[in-house]
Short mmCIF file of C-alpha atoms and ligand atoms in Angstrom, two decimals:
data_model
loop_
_atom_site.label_atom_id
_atom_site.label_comp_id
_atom_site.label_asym_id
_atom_site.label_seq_id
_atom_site.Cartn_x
_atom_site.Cartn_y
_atom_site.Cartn_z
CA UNK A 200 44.66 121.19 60.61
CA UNK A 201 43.57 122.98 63.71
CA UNK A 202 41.29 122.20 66.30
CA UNK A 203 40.69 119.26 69.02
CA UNK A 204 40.80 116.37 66.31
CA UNK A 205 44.66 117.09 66.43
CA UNK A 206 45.36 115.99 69.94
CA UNK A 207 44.77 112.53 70.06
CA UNK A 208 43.69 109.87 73.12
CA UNK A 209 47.63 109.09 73.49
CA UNK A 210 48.38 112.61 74.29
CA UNK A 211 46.78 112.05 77.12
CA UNK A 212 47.45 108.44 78.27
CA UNK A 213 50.71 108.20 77.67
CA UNK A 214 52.79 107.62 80.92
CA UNK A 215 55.58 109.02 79.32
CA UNK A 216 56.00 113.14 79.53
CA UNK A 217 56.39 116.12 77.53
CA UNK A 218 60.28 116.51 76.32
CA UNK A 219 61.82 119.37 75.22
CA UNK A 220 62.50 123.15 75.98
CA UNK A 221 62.28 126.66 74.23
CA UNK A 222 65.27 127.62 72.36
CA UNK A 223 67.00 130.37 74.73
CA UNK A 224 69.80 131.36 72.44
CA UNK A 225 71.13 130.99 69.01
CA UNK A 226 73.33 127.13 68.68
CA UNK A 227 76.36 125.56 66.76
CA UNK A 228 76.02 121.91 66.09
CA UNK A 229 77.07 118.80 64.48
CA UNK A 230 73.48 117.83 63.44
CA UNK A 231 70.62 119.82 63.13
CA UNK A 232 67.38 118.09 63.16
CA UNK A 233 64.05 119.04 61.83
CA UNK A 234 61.09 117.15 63.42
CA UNK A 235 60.40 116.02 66.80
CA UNK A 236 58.95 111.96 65.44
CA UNK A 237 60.35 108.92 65.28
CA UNK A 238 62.96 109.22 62.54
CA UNK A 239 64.32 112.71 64.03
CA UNK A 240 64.21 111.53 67.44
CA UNK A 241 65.72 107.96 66.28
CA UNK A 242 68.11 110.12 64.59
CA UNK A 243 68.94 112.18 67.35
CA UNK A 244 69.63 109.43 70.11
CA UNK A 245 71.80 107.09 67.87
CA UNK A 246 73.98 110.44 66.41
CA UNK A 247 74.15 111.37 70.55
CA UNK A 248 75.03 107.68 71.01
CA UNK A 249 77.95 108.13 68.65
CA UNK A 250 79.34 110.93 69.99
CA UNK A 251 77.81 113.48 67.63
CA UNK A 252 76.30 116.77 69.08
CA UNK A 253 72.58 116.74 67.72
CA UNK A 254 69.93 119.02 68.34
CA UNK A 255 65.95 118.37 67.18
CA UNK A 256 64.07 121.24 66.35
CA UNK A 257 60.48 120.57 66.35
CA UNK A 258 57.85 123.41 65.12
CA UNK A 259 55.25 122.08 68.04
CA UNK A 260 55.72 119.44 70.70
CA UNK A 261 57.57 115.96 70.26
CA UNK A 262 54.57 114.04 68.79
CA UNK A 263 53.07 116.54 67.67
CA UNK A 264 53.09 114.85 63.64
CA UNK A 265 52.00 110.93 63.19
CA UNK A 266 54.02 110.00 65.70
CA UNK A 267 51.86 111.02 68.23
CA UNK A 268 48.81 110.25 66.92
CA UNK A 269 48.78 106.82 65.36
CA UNK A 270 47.47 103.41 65.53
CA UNK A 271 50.40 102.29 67.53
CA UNK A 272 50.71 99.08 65.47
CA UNK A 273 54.54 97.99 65.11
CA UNK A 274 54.37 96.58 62.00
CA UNK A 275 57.55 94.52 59.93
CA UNK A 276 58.02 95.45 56.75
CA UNK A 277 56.25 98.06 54.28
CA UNK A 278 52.17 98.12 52.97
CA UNK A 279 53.72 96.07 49.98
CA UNK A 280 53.80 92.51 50.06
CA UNK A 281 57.87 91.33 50.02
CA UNK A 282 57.72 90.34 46.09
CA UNK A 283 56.38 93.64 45.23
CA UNK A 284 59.31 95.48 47.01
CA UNK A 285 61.47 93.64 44.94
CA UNK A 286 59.90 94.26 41.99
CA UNK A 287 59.49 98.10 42.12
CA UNK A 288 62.86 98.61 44.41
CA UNK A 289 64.83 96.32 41.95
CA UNK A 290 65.65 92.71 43.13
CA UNK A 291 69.29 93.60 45.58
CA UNK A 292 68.14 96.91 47.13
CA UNK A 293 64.48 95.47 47.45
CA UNK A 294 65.58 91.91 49.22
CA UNK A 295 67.90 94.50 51.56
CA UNK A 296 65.38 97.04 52.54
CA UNK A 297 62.89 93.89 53.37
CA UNK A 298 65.38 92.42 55.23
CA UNK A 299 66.26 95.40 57.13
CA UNK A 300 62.76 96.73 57.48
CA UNK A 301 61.68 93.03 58.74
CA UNK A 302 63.65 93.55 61.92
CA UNK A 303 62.40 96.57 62.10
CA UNK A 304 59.73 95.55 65.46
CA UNK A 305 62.89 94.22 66.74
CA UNK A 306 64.51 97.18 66.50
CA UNK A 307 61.74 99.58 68.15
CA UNK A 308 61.24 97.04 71.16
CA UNK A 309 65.07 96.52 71.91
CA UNK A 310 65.18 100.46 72.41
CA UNK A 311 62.04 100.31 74.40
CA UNK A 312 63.41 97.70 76.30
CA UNK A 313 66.65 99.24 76.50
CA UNK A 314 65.52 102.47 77.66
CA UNK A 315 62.55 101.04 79.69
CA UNK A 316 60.17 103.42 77.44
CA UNK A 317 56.83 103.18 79.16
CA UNK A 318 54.79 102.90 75.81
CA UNK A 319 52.19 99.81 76.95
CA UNK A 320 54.04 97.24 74.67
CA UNK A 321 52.55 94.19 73.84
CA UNK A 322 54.64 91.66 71.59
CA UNK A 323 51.36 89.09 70.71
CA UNK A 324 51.97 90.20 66.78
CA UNK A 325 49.55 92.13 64.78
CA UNK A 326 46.66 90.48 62.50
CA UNK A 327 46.34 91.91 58.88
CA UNK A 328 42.57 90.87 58.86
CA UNK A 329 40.83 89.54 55.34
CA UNK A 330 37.45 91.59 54.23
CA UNK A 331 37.17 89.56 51.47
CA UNK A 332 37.99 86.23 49.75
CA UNK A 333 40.38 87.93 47.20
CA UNK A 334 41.79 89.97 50.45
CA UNK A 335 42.69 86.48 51.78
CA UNK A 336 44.15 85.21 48.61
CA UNK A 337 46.35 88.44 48.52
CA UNK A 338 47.33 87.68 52.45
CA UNK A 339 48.27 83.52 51.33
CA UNK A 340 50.62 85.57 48.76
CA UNK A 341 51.78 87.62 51.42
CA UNK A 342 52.60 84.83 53.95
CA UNK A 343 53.58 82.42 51.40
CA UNK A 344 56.47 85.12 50.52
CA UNK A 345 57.42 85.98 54.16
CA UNK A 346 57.56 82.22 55.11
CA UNK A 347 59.62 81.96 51.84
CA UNK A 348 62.14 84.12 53.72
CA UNK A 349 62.08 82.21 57.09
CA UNK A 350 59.37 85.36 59.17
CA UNK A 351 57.20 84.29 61.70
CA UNK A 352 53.95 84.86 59.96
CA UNK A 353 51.10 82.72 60.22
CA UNK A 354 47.80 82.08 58.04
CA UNK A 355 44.86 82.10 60.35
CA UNK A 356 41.75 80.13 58.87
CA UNK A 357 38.31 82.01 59.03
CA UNK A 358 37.33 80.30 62.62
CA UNK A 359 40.92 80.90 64.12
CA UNK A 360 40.71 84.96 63.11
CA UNK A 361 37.48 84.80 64.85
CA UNK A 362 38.69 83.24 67.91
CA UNK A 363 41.33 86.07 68.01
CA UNK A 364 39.40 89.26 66.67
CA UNK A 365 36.26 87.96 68.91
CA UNK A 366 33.95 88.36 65.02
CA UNK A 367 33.38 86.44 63.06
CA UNK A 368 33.58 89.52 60.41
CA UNK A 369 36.65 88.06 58.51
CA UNK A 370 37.60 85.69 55.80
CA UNK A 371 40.82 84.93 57.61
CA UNK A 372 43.93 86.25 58.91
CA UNK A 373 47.55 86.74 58.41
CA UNK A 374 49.48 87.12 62.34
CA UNK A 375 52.81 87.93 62.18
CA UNK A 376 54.34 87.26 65.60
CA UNK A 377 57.69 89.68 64.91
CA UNK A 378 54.83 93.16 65.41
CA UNK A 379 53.14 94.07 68.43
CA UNK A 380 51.33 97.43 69.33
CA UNK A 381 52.33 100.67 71.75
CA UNK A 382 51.40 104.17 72.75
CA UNK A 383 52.49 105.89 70.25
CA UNK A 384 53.08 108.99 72.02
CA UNK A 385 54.15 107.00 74.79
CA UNK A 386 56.93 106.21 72.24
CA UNK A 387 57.62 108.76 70.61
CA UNK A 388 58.70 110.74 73.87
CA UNK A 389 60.32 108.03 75.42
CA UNK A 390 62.89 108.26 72.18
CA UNK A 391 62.65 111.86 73.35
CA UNK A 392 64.07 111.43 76.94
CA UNK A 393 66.42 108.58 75.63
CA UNK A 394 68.39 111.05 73.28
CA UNK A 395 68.34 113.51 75.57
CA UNK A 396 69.81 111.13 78.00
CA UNK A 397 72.48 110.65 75.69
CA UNK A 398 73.38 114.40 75.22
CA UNK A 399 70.89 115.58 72.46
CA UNK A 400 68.80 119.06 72.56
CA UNK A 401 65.61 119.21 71.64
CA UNK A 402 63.59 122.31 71.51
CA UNK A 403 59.87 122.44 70.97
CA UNK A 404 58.13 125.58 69.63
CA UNK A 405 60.94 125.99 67.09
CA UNK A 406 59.75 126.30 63.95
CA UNK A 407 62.71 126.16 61.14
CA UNK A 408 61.71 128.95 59.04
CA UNK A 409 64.80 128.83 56.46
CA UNK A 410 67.60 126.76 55.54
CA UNK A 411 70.22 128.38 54.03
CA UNK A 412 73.28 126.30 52.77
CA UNK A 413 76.53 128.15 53.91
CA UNK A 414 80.19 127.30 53.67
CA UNK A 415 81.00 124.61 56.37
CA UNK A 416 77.20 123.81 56.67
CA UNK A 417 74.16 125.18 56.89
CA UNK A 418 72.20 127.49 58.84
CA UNK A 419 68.66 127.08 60.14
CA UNK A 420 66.47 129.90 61.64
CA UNK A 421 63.74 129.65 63.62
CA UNK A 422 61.75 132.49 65.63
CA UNK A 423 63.86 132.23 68.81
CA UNK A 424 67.49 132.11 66.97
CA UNK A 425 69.80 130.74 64.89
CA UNK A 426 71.02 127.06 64.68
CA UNK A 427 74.51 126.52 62.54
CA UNK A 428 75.13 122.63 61.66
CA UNK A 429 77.67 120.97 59.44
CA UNK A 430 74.88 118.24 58.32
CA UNK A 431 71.01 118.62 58.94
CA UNK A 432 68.20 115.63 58.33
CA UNK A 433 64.61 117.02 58.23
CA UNK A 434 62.22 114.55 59.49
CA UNK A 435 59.12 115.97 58.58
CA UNK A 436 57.36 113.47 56.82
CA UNK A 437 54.05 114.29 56.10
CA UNK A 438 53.89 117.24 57.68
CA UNK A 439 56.93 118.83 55.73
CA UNK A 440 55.80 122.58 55.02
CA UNK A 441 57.68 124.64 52.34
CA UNK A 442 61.47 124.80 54.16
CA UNK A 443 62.69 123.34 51.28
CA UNK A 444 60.74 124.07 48.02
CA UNK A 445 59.27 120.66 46.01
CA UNK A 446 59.56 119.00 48.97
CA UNK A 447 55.81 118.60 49.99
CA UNK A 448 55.24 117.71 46.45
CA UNK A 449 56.36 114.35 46.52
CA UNK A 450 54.31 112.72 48.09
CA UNK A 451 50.01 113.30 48.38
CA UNK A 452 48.43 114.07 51.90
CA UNK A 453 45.66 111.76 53.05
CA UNK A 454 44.56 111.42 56.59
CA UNK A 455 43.35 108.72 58.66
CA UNK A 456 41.22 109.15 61.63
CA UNK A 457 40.58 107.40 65.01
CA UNK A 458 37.69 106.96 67.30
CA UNK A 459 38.34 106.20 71.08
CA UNK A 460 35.49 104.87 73.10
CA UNK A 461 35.89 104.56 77.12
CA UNK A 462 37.21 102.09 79.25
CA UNK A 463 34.84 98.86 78.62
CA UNK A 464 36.30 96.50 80.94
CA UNK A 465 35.16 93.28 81.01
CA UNK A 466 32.41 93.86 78.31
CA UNK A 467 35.69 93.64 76.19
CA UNK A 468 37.61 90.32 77.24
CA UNK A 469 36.43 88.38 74.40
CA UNK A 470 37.16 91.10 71.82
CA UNK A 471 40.91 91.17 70.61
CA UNK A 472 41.79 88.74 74.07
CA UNK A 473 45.56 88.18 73.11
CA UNK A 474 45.69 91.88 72.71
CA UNK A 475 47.15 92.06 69.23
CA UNK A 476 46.32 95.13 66.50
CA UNK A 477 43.91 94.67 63.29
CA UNK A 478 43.88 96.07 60.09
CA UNK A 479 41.80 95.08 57.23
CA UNK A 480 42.19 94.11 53.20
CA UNK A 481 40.13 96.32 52.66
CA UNK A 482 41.02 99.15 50.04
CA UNK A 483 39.95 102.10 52.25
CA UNK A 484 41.34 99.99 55.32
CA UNK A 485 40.37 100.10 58.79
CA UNK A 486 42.16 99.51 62.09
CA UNK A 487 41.09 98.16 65.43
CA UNK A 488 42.93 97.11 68.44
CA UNK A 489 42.32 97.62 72.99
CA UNK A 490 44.73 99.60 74.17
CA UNK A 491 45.67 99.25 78.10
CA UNK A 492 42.68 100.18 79.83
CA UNK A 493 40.57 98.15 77.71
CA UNK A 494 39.17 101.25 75.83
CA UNK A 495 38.57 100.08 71.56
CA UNK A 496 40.04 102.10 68.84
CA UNK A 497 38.83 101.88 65.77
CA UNK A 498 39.99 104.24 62.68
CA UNK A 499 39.97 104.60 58.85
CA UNK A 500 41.40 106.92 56.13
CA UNK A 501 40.11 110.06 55.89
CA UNK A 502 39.22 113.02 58.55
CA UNK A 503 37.51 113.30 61.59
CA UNK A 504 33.80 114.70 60.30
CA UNK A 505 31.29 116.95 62.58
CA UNK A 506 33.40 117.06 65.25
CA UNK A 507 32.65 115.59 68.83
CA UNK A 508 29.61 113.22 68.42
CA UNK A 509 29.47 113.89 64.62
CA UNK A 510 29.62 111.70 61.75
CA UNK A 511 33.07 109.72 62.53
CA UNK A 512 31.58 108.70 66.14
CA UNK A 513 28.46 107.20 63.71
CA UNK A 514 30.97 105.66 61.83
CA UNK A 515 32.25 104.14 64.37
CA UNK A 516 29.01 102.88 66.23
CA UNK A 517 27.60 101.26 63.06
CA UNK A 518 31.35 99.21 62.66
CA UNK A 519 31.41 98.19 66.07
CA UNK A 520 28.01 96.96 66.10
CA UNK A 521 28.61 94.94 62.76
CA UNK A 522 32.15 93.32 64.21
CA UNK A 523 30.69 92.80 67.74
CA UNK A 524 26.86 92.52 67.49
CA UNK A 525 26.73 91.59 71.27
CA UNK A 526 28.55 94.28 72.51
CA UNK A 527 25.75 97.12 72.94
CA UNK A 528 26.22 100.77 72.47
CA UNK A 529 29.11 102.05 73.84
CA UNK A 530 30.27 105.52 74.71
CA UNK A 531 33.03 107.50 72.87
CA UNK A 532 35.77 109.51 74.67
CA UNK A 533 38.18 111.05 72.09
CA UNK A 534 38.18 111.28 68.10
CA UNK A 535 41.64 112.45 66.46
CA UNK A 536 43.46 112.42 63.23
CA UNK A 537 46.42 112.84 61.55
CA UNK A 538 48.60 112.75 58.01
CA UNK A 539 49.98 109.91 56.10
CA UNK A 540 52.71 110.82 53.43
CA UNK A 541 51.71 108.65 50.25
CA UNK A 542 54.27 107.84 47.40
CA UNK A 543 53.32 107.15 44.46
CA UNK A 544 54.97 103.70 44.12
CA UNK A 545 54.13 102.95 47.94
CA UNK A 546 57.91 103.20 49.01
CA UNK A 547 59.63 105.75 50.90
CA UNK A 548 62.55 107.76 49.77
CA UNK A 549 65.72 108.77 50.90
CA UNK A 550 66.25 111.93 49.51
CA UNK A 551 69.86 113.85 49.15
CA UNK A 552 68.46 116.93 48.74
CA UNK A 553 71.99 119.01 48.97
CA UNK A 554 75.61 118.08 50.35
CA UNK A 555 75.40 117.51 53.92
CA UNK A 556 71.11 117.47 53.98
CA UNK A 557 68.93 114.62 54.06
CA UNK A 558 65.17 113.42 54.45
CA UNK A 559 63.98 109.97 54.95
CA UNK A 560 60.58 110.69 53.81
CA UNK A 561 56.99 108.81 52.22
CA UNK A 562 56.31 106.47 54.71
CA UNK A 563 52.90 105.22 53.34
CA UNK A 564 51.27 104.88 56.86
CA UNK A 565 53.92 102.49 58.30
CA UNK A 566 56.29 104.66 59.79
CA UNK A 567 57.04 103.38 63.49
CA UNK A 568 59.80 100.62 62.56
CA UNK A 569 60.45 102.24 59.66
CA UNK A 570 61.03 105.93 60.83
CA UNK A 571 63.21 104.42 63.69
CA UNK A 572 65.28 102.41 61.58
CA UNK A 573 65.82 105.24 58.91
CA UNK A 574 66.39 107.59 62.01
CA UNK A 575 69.73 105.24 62.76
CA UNK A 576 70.90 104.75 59.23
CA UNK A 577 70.66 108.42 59.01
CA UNK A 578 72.98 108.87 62.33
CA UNK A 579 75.33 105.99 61.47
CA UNK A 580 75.75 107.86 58.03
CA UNK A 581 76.33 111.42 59.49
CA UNK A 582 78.51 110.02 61.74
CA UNK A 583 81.03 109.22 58.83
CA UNK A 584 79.21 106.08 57.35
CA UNK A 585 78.75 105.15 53.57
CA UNK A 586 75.92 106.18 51.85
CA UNK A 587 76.00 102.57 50.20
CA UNK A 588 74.94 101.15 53.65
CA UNK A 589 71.57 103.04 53.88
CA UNK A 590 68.46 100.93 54.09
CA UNK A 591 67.60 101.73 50.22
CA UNK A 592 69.22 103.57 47.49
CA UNK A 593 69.36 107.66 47.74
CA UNK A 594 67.38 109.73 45.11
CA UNK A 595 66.35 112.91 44.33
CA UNK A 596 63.14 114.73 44.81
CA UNK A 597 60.37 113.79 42.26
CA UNK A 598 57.37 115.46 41.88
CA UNK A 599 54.11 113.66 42.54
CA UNK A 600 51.68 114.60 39.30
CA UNK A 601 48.49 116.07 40.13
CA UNK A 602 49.52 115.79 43.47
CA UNK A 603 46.85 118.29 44.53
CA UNK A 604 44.05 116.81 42.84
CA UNK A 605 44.73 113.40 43.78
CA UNK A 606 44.99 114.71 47.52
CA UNK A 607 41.08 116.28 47.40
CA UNK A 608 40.01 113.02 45.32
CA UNK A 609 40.81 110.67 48.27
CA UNK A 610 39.67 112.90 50.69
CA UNK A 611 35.94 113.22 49.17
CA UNK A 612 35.82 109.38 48.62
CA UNK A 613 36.83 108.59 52.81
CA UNK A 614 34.41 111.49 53.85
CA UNK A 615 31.66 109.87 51.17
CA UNK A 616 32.84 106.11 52.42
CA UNK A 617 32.52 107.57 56.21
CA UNK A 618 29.33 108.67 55.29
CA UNK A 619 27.47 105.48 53.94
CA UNK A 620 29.07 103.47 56.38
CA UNK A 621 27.52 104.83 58.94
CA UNK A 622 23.98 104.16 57.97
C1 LIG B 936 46.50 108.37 61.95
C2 LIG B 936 47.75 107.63 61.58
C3 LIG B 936 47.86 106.27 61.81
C4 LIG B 936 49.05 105.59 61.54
N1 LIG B 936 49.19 104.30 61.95
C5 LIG B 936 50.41 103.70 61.88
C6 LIG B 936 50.63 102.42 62.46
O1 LIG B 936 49.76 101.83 63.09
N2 LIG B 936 51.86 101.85 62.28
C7 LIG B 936 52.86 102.48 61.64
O2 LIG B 936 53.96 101.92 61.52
N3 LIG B 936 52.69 103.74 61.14
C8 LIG B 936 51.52 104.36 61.25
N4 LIG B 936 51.34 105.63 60.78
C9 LIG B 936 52.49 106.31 60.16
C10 LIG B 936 53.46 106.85 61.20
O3 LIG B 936 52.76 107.46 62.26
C11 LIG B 936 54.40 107.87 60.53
O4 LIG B 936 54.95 107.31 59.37
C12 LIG B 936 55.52 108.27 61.46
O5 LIG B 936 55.01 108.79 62.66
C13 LIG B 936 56.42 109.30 60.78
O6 LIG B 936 57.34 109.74 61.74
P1 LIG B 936 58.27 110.96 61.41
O7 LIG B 936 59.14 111.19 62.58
O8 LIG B 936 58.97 110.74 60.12
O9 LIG B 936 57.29 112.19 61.16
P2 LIG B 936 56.24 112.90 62.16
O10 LIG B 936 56.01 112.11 63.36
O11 LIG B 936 55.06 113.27 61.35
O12 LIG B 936 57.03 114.18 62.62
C14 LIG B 936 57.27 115.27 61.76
C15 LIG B 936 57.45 116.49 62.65
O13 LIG B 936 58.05 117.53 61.90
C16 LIG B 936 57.60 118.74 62.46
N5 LIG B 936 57.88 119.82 61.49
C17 LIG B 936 57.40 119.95 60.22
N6 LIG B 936 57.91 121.07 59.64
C18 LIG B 936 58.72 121.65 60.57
C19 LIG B 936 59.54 122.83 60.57
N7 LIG B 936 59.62 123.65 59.50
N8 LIG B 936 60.24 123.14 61.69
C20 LIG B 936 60.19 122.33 62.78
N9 LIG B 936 59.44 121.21 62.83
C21 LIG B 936 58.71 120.87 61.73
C22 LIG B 936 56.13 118.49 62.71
O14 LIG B 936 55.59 119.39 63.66
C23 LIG B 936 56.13 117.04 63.19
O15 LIG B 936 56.11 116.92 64.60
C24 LIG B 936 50.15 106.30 60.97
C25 LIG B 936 50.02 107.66 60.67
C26 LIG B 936 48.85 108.33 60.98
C27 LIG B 936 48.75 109.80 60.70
#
């Protein structure tokens, strides 16, 4: 994907800078990188932390992948409800990786804290929002299993999601008080100056072009040199390209889009007043939240369609209008989107792909406590760990069937549900 939809609103909000610098000359390190996100970045500052030399190589800017572009909402947990972890995962590595990825928001906003990232935090929780009567019964599951395990959720009834959301669109609501929303980009470099901090490099424009296992290690080469490592994660996620073949086939591409409308001020203070992030039960969700400057973001799978003031902007006009029928028309500023890595199971992987080279990978949309806790496991393991204390189980690469057909299939039904929901 090319083009202006690519660079999204937190690119340019994000008080954070630009990290990174051109590779000048070829390098020898401990741990070679792949990926300028979360997990390679996470990666990168807890390997530096440990006393391992690291260096990120990322084929654009840091952010340039779903890190940077986002909903920003720090989620605990995966898309699956705990039970159903359990059941695909198996019932001891499925309890572990809930309980690990249930701290996860903890874990993202003690490094913010810790490294006073400037990413507009806000710890209020996030609300997974019902569409439907049978989306609410699936969220009393949800929080019914969560309470089970001692989480802070809480089931909202319909009139308490309104009071919160500001619409009276929903069935009810599920707030879990452990999430809370950011800039993503504001994030993402933030991680980026932290590991640098800590003695990582990170070079931007450097595209890994091969990977070539030699003895001791490997070597990686980009356009402006060489890199030699003894171990090497790639953190490309959805945006993986064909550096290592069958890689990009394990998972299907979809893409969700955002639409940014300007600063609204105090047209907005009864819309979303305690600040936290929405997403719906819907089964082509959407998302809403206010970020900072009280602009709204709303988004939903699928691309950004007709460009500036095209069909997404519609889109967006005609679900405002339903959520918030007193708000009035408002103006749009900035329309973006980006790639989600889908599994077929809904889980992420761990994949050993050789001795010494690893990818976290297959995040399902809910990456940002996720990608920074794999990012750590990763470093603790590289930095002579057990594979037996990863968040889940490692595996091999599987092959997702019809991966390319399933991957055009979704995308026609968002543009088609983009289309007659603007009407
Ligand atoms: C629109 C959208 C909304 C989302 N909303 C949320 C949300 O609200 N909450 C949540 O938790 N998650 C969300 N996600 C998911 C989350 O953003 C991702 O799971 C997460 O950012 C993945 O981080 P990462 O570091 O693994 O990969 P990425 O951030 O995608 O980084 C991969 C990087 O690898 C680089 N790269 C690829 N190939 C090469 C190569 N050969 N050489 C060098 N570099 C290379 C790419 O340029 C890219 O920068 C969303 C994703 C999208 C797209």
């Amino acid at each position: 994907m090319q083009g202006s939809s690519t660079v999204s609103l937190w690119d340019e909000t994000s008080e954070e800078v630009c990290q990174g610098a051109s590779m000048k000359a070829d390098v020898t390190t401990d741990l070679a990188i792949v990926g300028g996100g979360y997990t390679g970045l996470s990666t990168a500052l807890h390997a530096a932390e440990k006393g391992l030399d690291a260096c990120v190589l990322e084929a654009h800017q840091i952010g340039y992948g779903g890190s940077g572009r986002n909903v920003g909402l720090v989620n605990a947990g995966l898309w699956l409800p705990p039970q159903d972890v359990r059941a695909k995962l198996g019932g001891e590595p499925g309890a572990r990786l809930v309980d690990i990825l249930g701290d996860g928001p903890n874990c993202v906003m003690s490094l913010i804290e810790r490294y006073q990232i400037r990413c507009e935090l806000t710890r209020s929780g996030t609300i997974h929002a019902a569409h439907s009567q049978s989306g609410f019964k699936d969220l009393a599951r949800r929080a019914e299993e969560w309470t089970r395990l001692g989480a802070p959720v809480r089931l909202l009834s319909r009139d308490e999601t309104a009071e919160k959301i500001g619409s009276s669109a929903f069935h009810g609501g599920l707030l879990d008080a452990r999430a809370g929303t950011i800039n993503p980009m504001g994030y993402v470099r933030g991680l980026a100056r932290a590991a640098q901090a800590a003695g990582a490099r990170i070079h931007t424009g450097a595209a890994v072009t091969r990977l070539e296992k030699q003895a001791g290690g490997w070597l990686l080469e980009t356009g402006a040199g060489v890199v030699r490592a003894k171990s090497v994660v790639l953190a490309t996620n959805a945006y993986s390209d064909d550096l290592w073949p069958g890689l990009k086939s394990s998972f299907v591409p979809i893409h969700y889009f955002q639409v940014a409308t300007v600063p609204l001020g105090a047209r907005v203070q009864d819309i979303l007043p305690e600040r936290q992030g929405i997403w719906d039960t819907g089964k082509i969700m959407f998302s809403l939240r206010r970020d900072a400057a009280d602009r709204l973001i709303i988004g939903s799978m699928g691309s950004v369609v007709g460009g500036e003031k095209g069909l997404s902007e519609r889109w967006a006009a005609r679900q405002l209008k339903r959520l918030f029928p007193d708000l009035g028309p408002v103006e749009f500023e900035k329309s973006w989107h980006g790639q989600i890595a889908m599994t077929g199971d809904h889980l992420p992987r761990i994949h050993r792909l050789d001795e010494g080279l690893y990818t976290p990978i297959g995040y399902n949309g809910r990456g940002i406590a996720p990608g920074t806790v794999f990012g750590k496991a990763m470093a603790e393991l590289l930095a002579g760990g057990s594979e037996a204390d990863l968040p889940m189980p490692v595996t091999g690469v599987r092959t997702e069937a019809a991966r390319g057909l399933k991957a055009g299939f979704y995308q026609a039904a968002f543009a088609a549900n983009q289309m007659l929901k603007s009407l």
